[in-house]
Structure formats: C-alpha cells, structure tokens
Short mmCIF file of C-alpha atoms in Angstrom, two decimals:
data_model
loop_
_atom_site.label_atom_id
_atom_site.label_comp_id
_atom_site.label_asym_id
_atom_site.label_seq_id
_atom_site.Cartn_x
_atom_site.Cartn_y
_atom_site.Cartn_z
CA MET A 1 107.79 110.25 129.84
CA ASP A 2 107.24 114.23 132.54
CA SER A 3 109.10 115.42 129.20
CA LEU A 4 106.63 114.88 126.82
CA ARG A 5 104.20 115.91 128.53
CA ARG A 6 106.02 118.88 129.47
CA LEU A 7 106.65 119.67 125.43
CA LYS A 8 103.17 118.94 124.96
CA ASP A 9 101.05 121.36 127.76
CA LEU A 10 104.00 124.03 126.50
CA LEU A 11 102.88 123.73 122.70
CA ALA A 12 99.32 123.58 123.59
CA GLU A 13 100.10 127.37 125.22
CA LEU A 14 101.99 128.71 121.80
CA ASP A 15 100.74 131.22 118.97
CA VAL A 16 102.77 130.27 116.47
CA GLU A 17 100.19 132.36 113.83
CA GLN A 18 100.65 135.37 115.64
CA THR A 19 102.76 138.54 114.28
CA HIS A 20 105.31 138.26 117.39
CA PRO A 21 105.65 134.96 118.48
CA ALA A 22 107.14 134.98 122.60
CA LYS A 23 110.74 134.37 121.72
CA ARG A 24 110.80 133.06 125.57
CA ASP A 25 108.32 130.21 125.23
CA HIS A 26 109.67 129.15 121.78
CA SER A 27 113.20 129.00 123.02
CA LEU A 28 112.07 126.77 126.47
CA PHE A 29 110.17 124.36 124.23
CA TYR A 30 113.79 123.94 122.06
CA ARG A 31 115.67 123.71 125.33
CA ILE A 32 113.58 121.17 126.49
CA ILE A 33 113.55 119.39 122.81
CA LYS A 34 117.34 119.23 122.70
CA GLU A 35 118.07 118.07 126.43
CA GLU A 36 115.66 115.94 126.67
CA ILE A 37 114.09 114.34 123.34
CA LEU A 38 117.47 114.20 121.71
CA SER A 39 119.26 113.39 124.19
CA PRO A 40 120.90 109.67 123.37
CA LYS A 41 119.53 108.60 125.79
CA SER A 42 116.10 109.45 124.89
CA PRO A 43 113.64 106.96 124.10
CA PHE A 44 112.18 109.74 121.21
CA ILE A 45 115.30 108.88 119.34
CA LYS A 46 113.71 105.99 117.39
CA ARG A 47 110.27 106.31 117.51
CA VAL A 48 107.95 108.72 115.44
CA PRO A 49 107.64 112.55 116.75
CA PRO A 50 104.54 113.08 118.66
CA ILE A 51 101.90 114.41 115.80
CA GLU A 52 101.61 117.84 118.45
CA PHE A 53 105.32 118.39 117.15
CA VAL A 54 104.61 117.49 113.95
CA ILE A 55 101.80 120.36 113.32
CA TYR A 56 104.19 122.87 115.50
CA ALA A 57 106.87 122.60 112.89
CA ILE A 58 104.39 122.83 109.67
CA LYS A 59 102.68 125.89 111.26
CA ASN A 60 106.01 127.24 111.61
CA ILE A 61 107.31 126.83 108.12
CA VAL A 62 103.81 128.21 106.57
CA ALA A 63 103.84 130.77 109.00
CA ALA A 64 106.51 132.61 107.29
CA PRO A 65 107.09 132.62 102.90
CA LEU A 66 106.91 129.81 101.50
CA SER A 67 110.64 129.06 99.51
CA SER A 68 111.45 125.90 97.67
CA SER A 69 113.74 125.82 100.73
CA ARG A 70 111.43 124.51 102.88
CA ILE A 71 108.73 122.56 101.09
CA PRO A 72 110.17 119.41 100.77
CA ASP A 73 110.38 119.64 104.43
CA LEU A 74 106.97 120.57 104.67
CA LEU A 75 106.43 117.70 102.50
CA HIS A 76 107.79 115.83 104.43
CA LEU A 77 106.16 116.48 107.50
CA LEU A 78 102.34 116.57 106.34
CA THR A 79 103.26 112.80 105.48
CA ILE A 80 103.79 112.05 109.14
CA ALA A 81 100.65 114.02 109.52
CA GLU A 82 98.67 111.62 106.81
CA PHE A 83 99.90 108.78 109.19
CA TYR A 84 98.44 109.70 112.50
CA ARG A 85 95.62 110.39 110.57
CA GLY A 86 96.08 106.99 108.71
CA ARG A 87 96.60 105.45 112.19
CA THR A 88 93.74 107.24 114.29
CA LEU A 89 91.26 105.90 111.38
CA ASP A 90 92.76 102.61 111.74
CA TYR A 91 91.86 102.68 115.64
CA ALA A 92 88.22 103.97 114.93
CA ARG A 93 87.44 101.22 112.71
CA ASN A 94 88.59 98.74 115.03
CA ALA A 95 86.89 100.19 118.29
CA SER A 96 83.88 100.97 115.51
CA THR A 97 83.96 96.97 114.84
CA TRP A 98 84.06 95.58 118.62
CA ASN A 99 82.05 98.22 120.09
CA GLY A 100 78.97 96.58 117.95
CA TYR A 101 80.12 92.84 118.54
CA TYR A 102 79.75 93.85 121.96
CA THR A 103 76.64 95.94 121.67
CA LYS A 104 74.89 93.34 120.77
CA ASP A 105 76.42 90.23 122.68
CA ASN A 106 75.18 92.44 125.68
CA GLU A 107 71.98 92.46 124.88
CA GLN A 108 71.95 88.27 125.79
CA ASN A 109 74.84 88.70 128.42
CA GLU A 110 74.12 88.92 131.90
CA ASN A 111 78.01 90.70 132.76
CA ALA A 112 78.22 93.14 130.39
CA LEU A 113 81.11 95.10 129.12
CA VAL A 114 81.29 98.91 129.34
CA CYS A 115 80.48 100.28 125.25
CA LEU A 116 81.53 103.49 123.75
CA SER A 117 78.67 105.83 124.40
CA ALA A 118 76.23 106.77 122.00
CA THR A 119 78.69 110.45 121.51
CA GLU A 120 81.75 108.40 121.34
CA ALA A 121 80.31 105.74 118.81
CA ALA A 122 78.97 108.89 116.74
CA PHE A 123 82.94 110.67 116.73
CA LEU A 124 83.88 107.24 115.30
CA LYS A 125 81.65 106.97 112.60
CA LYS A 126 82.42 110.44 111.45
CA LEU A 127 85.90 110.06 110.88
CA GLU A 128 85.43 106.81 109.10
CA ASN A 129 82.88 109.06 106.59
CA LYS A 130 85.64 111.51 106.05
CA ASN A 131 88.28 109.76 105.40
CA THR A 132 87.81 110.38 101.34
CA ALA A 133 87.01 113.99 101.54
CA PHE A 134 90.43 114.82 103.59
CA ARG A 135 92.37 111.77 102.13
CA LYS A 136 91.98 114.12 98.86
CA VAL A 137 92.36 117.68 100.74
CA TYR A 138 95.66 115.93 101.62
CA ILE A 139 96.59 114.88 97.90
CA ALA A 140 95.28 118.55 96.88
CA ILE A 141 97.88 119.46 99.79
CA LEU A 142 101.10 117.63 97.95
CA CYS A 143 100.36 118.38 94.05
CA THR A 144 99.71 122.61 95.26
CA CYS A 145 103.14 122.13 97.83
CA CYS A 146 105.33 120.50 94.25
CA GLN A 147 103.59 122.21 91.21
CA LEU A 148 104.73 125.39 93.58
CA ASP A 149 107.95 124.32 94.85
CA MET A 150 108.45 123.95 90.79
CA HIS A 151 106.85 127.04 90.18
CA LEU A 152 109.71 128.65 92.53
CA LEU A 153 112.79 126.96 91.79
CA TRP A 154 112.49 127.79 88.04
CA THR A 155 111.94 131.51 88.60
CA ALA A 156 114.18 131.79 91.49
CA SER A 157 117.44 134.44 91.17
CA PRO A 158 120.10 133.31 89.96
CA LEU A 159 117.93 130.38 88.41
CA SER A 160 119.73 126.72 89.06
CA ILE A 161 118.43 124.24 86.34
CA THR A 162 120.86 121.61 88.33
CA ASP A 163 117.92 122.21 91.57
CA PHE A 164 115.53 122.37 89.66
CA LEU A 165 115.95 118.97 87.55
CA VAL A 166 117.23 117.19 90.58
CA ARG A 167 113.97 118.26 92.14
CA PHE A 168 111.68 117.90 89.39
CA ASN A 169 113.36 114.10 89.59
CA GLU A 170 112.23 113.79 92.77
CA TYR A 171 108.84 114.54 92.21
CA PHE A 172 107.68 113.59 89.33
CA PRO A 173 110.38 110.20 88.36
CA SER A 174 108.44 108.08 86.12
CA LEU A 175 108.02 111.75 83.54
CA ASN A 176 112.15 110.86 83.10
CA GLU A 177 112.55 107.96 81.19
CA TYR A 178 116.65 108.92 81.71
CA ARG A 179 116.85 108.37 85.61
CA ASN A 180 119.64 106.47 86.82
CA ILE A 181 119.04 106.94 90.71
CA GLU A 182 115.97 106.40 92.75
CA SER A 183 114.86 108.82 95.12
CA ASN A 184 112.01 109.05 95.75
CA PRO A 185 110.76 111.41 98.96
CA ILE A 186 108.65 109.08 101.29
CA PHE A 187 105.07 111.50 100.18
CA ARG A 188 105.14 108.98 97.03
CA TYR A 189 105.21 105.76 99.19
CA GLY A 190 101.73 104.36 99.48
CA LEU A 191 100.03 106.52 96.32
CA SER A 192 96.97 104.89 94.67
CA GLU A 193 97.29 104.38 91.37
CA GLU A 194 94.88 107.48 90.81
CA GLU A 195 96.85 109.03 93.33
CA SER A 196 100.36 109.03 91.30
CA ALA A 197 98.27 109.84 88.10
CA LYS A 198 97.53 112.90 89.34
CA LEU A 199 101.26 114.10 90.53
CA GLN A 200 101.77 113.10 87.16
CA ASP A 201 99.53 115.70 85.68
CA ILE A 202 101.35 118.26 88.24
CA GLY A 203 104.75 117.76 86.16
CA LEU A 204 103.38 117.89 83.12
CA THR A 205 101.63 120.90 84.05
CA CYS A 206 105.42 121.96 85.59
CA CYS A 207 107.05 120.86 81.93
CA GLU A 208 104.30 123.14 79.83
CA PHE A 209 105.37 125.88 82.47
CA VAL A 210 108.94 125.88 81.55
CA GLN A 211 108.45 125.40 77.83
CA ASP A 212 105.35 128.59 77.72
CA SER A 213 107.40 130.75 79.83
CA VAL A 214 110.75 129.99 77.80
CA GLU A 215 109.08 130.95 74.57
CA TRP A 216 107.56 133.45 76.42
CA ALA A 217 110.65 134.82 78.00
CA MET A 218 112.94 134.35 74.04
CA GLU A 219 110.02 136.55 72.80
CA ASN A 220 110.28 139.54 74.84
CA LYS A 221 114.09 139.80 76.38
CA GLY A 222 115.89 142.53 75.57
CA ASP A 223 119.20 143.30 73.98
CA GLY A 224 121.63 141.19 75.71
CA GLN A 225 118.70 140.46 78.66
CA ARG A 226 119.48 136.47 80.30
CA LEU A 227 116.52 134.44 79.90
CA HIS A 228 116.09 134.27 83.92
CA ASP A 229 116.05 137.95 84.52
CA VAL A 230 113.10 138.39 82.24
CA PHE A 231 111.30 135.52 84.97
CA GLN A 232 111.65 138.41 87.46
CA GLY A 233 110.26 141.01 85.21
CA GLU A 234 106.57 142.38 86.69
CA GLN A 235 104.58 141.53 82.82
CA PHE A 236 106.19 137.79 83.34
CA GLN A 237 105.31 137.82 87.10
CA GLU A 238 101.73 138.72 86.08
CA THR A 239 101.70 136.02 82.37
CA PHE A 240 103.05 132.90 84.38
CA ARG A 241 101.12 133.71 87.98
CA ARG A 242 102.24 131.41 91.54
CA PRO A 243 99.53 128.19 91.25
CA CYS A 244 98.44 129.54 94.60
CA GLN A 245 99.41 132.28 96.94
CA ASP A 246 100.98 131.60 100.69
CA ALA A 247 97.55 132.51 102.42
CA GLN A 248 95.75 129.92 100.26
CA ILE A 249 98.07 127.20 100.56
CA TYR A 250 98.11 128.13 104.04
CA SER A 251 94.31 127.71 104.28
CA LEU A 252 94.33 124.36 103.29
CA ILE A 253 97.34 122.90 105.42
CA LYS A 254 95.50 124.52 108.68
CA PHE A 255 92.39 122.98 107.32
CA PHE A 256 94.11 119.44 107.26
CA LEU A 257 95.69 119.45 110.01
CA ASP A 258 92.81 121.12 112.82
CA HIS A 259 91.17 117.49 111.48
CA VAL A 260 94.00 115.30 112.31
CA ALA A 261 94.89 117.29 115.65
CA LEU A 262 91.41 117.10 116.85
CA ALA A 263 90.70 112.87 115.23
CA ALA A 264 94.18 112.38 116.83
CA LYS A 265 92.61 113.84 120.37
CA GLY A 266 89.98 112.31 120.28
CA VAL A 267 90.83 108.84 119.86
CA ASN A 268 93.91 109.41 122.48
CA GLU A 269 91.27 109.93 125.07
CA MET A 270 89.15 107.13 124.36
CA PHE A 271 91.85 104.69 123.75
CA ILE A 272 95.13 105.64 124.38
CA GLN A 273 95.84 108.52 126.66
CA ASN A 274 98.53 106.02 128.78
CA GLU A 275 100.68 105.30 126.36
CA ASP A 276 102.55 108.26 126.47
#
C-alpha cells in the first residue's frame, strides 16, 4: 500500500484553505490518484476511499463559493465522512467493552493482558459521549445544504424549473405524492424518523419560500419584466436572504470534519494502523 501512504503523506502537507494553493503539490496528488489509485489493478477501485481523501475533496468544494452544481457531490462526500465517524465509533465502543472486561479479568489472572491506558480509554469514552452532538451537527449540515441548494436553484439565472423540481424530489420525496421514480441520494439512507422529519420540514420551508417569492415578484415586477429577472434584483435578495453564507456553512463543516479526522486518526493509531 505504498501508494496510499504516499498520498496520505502528501495530503498532510497540502493546505487547500490557503489563498493560492501550491499547484505543483496538487498536480502531484492528482497524478498519483490517476496513475496508481484509479488504475484498473488498484485495490482502491472496490473500497471506500480513505477518510483523508474524503476530507480533502470536501475542503476543495467548500474552499470555493458554493454552487448548486457542487452541492450534491458535497452531500455525498459528507455522508461518507459520517460513515467513517460511525465506523470509528463502533471500534471505540467495542474496544471500551472488551477493555472493561479484560481489566477486571486481569485482577484475578496472573497472565494479565495488555489493556488500554487511562488516556486511551478516556479518548474512546469521549468519542462515545460526543456521538449524539456530532450526529446533530451532521444532520444540521445536511439540512442547511439542501435548503441552500434549493435557494440557489430557484434564484438562478436563467431559472430552470426542471432542475429545481428534480433536485427537490431527490431531497424531499415524501412531499411529492405524484413522484413515480425513486432516486434517493445516499444521505437519505440511515436517517431516523426524527431526522427525516427535520429534512421534510426543510422541504416545507423551501415550498413556502417559492410561494412567497413568486407572490412578491408578481407584486414588484416591472412591465414586461420576467419573474426570474426580479429574483436577481437587490431588493429581492434583501427580502429573501440566502439561508446561510458560505463562511457559515464552511465553519460548520470544518468543525465536523476536524472531529471526524481526529477520531479516525486516534482509533486508527490504536487498533487498525496496519490495515492500509
């Protein structure tokens, strides 16, 4: 797995947040990906990409102004990051359980096994304690991205009703009783009833936005002016502000990714560092 190690080392040196990223470093990264990772003989063709790659891809997307063309990819990658967080949590829970068992067993056994240090055990416990909070962060990011995507599509110039409706049906299928094609993005899988309900509420908010924006535009458009032209006006944008600014969503995503990276790194170093 020398290719993977080379890429991880390279990723550790890259800074996608800097104003002028080093193109030489990025081009080297892309070349290794193309020649060694995406090769038909590569073992990575049929496995989930390493978390370092996922985080790199997400940061590349959010480093630039968010657009409706990139948000579906962003949601897909965020779902993979959440998968990693869940898998890491499973490792942490299993390790904590067995550590507790063998710690007690060692008290009565002369052939004592090596158990987790107090620092390691505390780290794993902290991951468990933070699970609910970071799941809420993840769901908040999903809801925010979906709402922002709908806003961007509806106020795009030129406006494409088709693009808007296709994306709306993907994000909020339960709100369209006439849909006849099931096309659920992966982030919808694994949602609890409560989480699905929150996403549906976002869909209803988007419906209200569309209705209110059309009513406002009809009342304020000039003679011969098209509705989507009104959407581009400063007064409209002041009345119907974006659900969030890029800096806000970037900050929330970075907070989430920093935790995922720290958790994965910590557990990997404890238990699975030789799997790569």
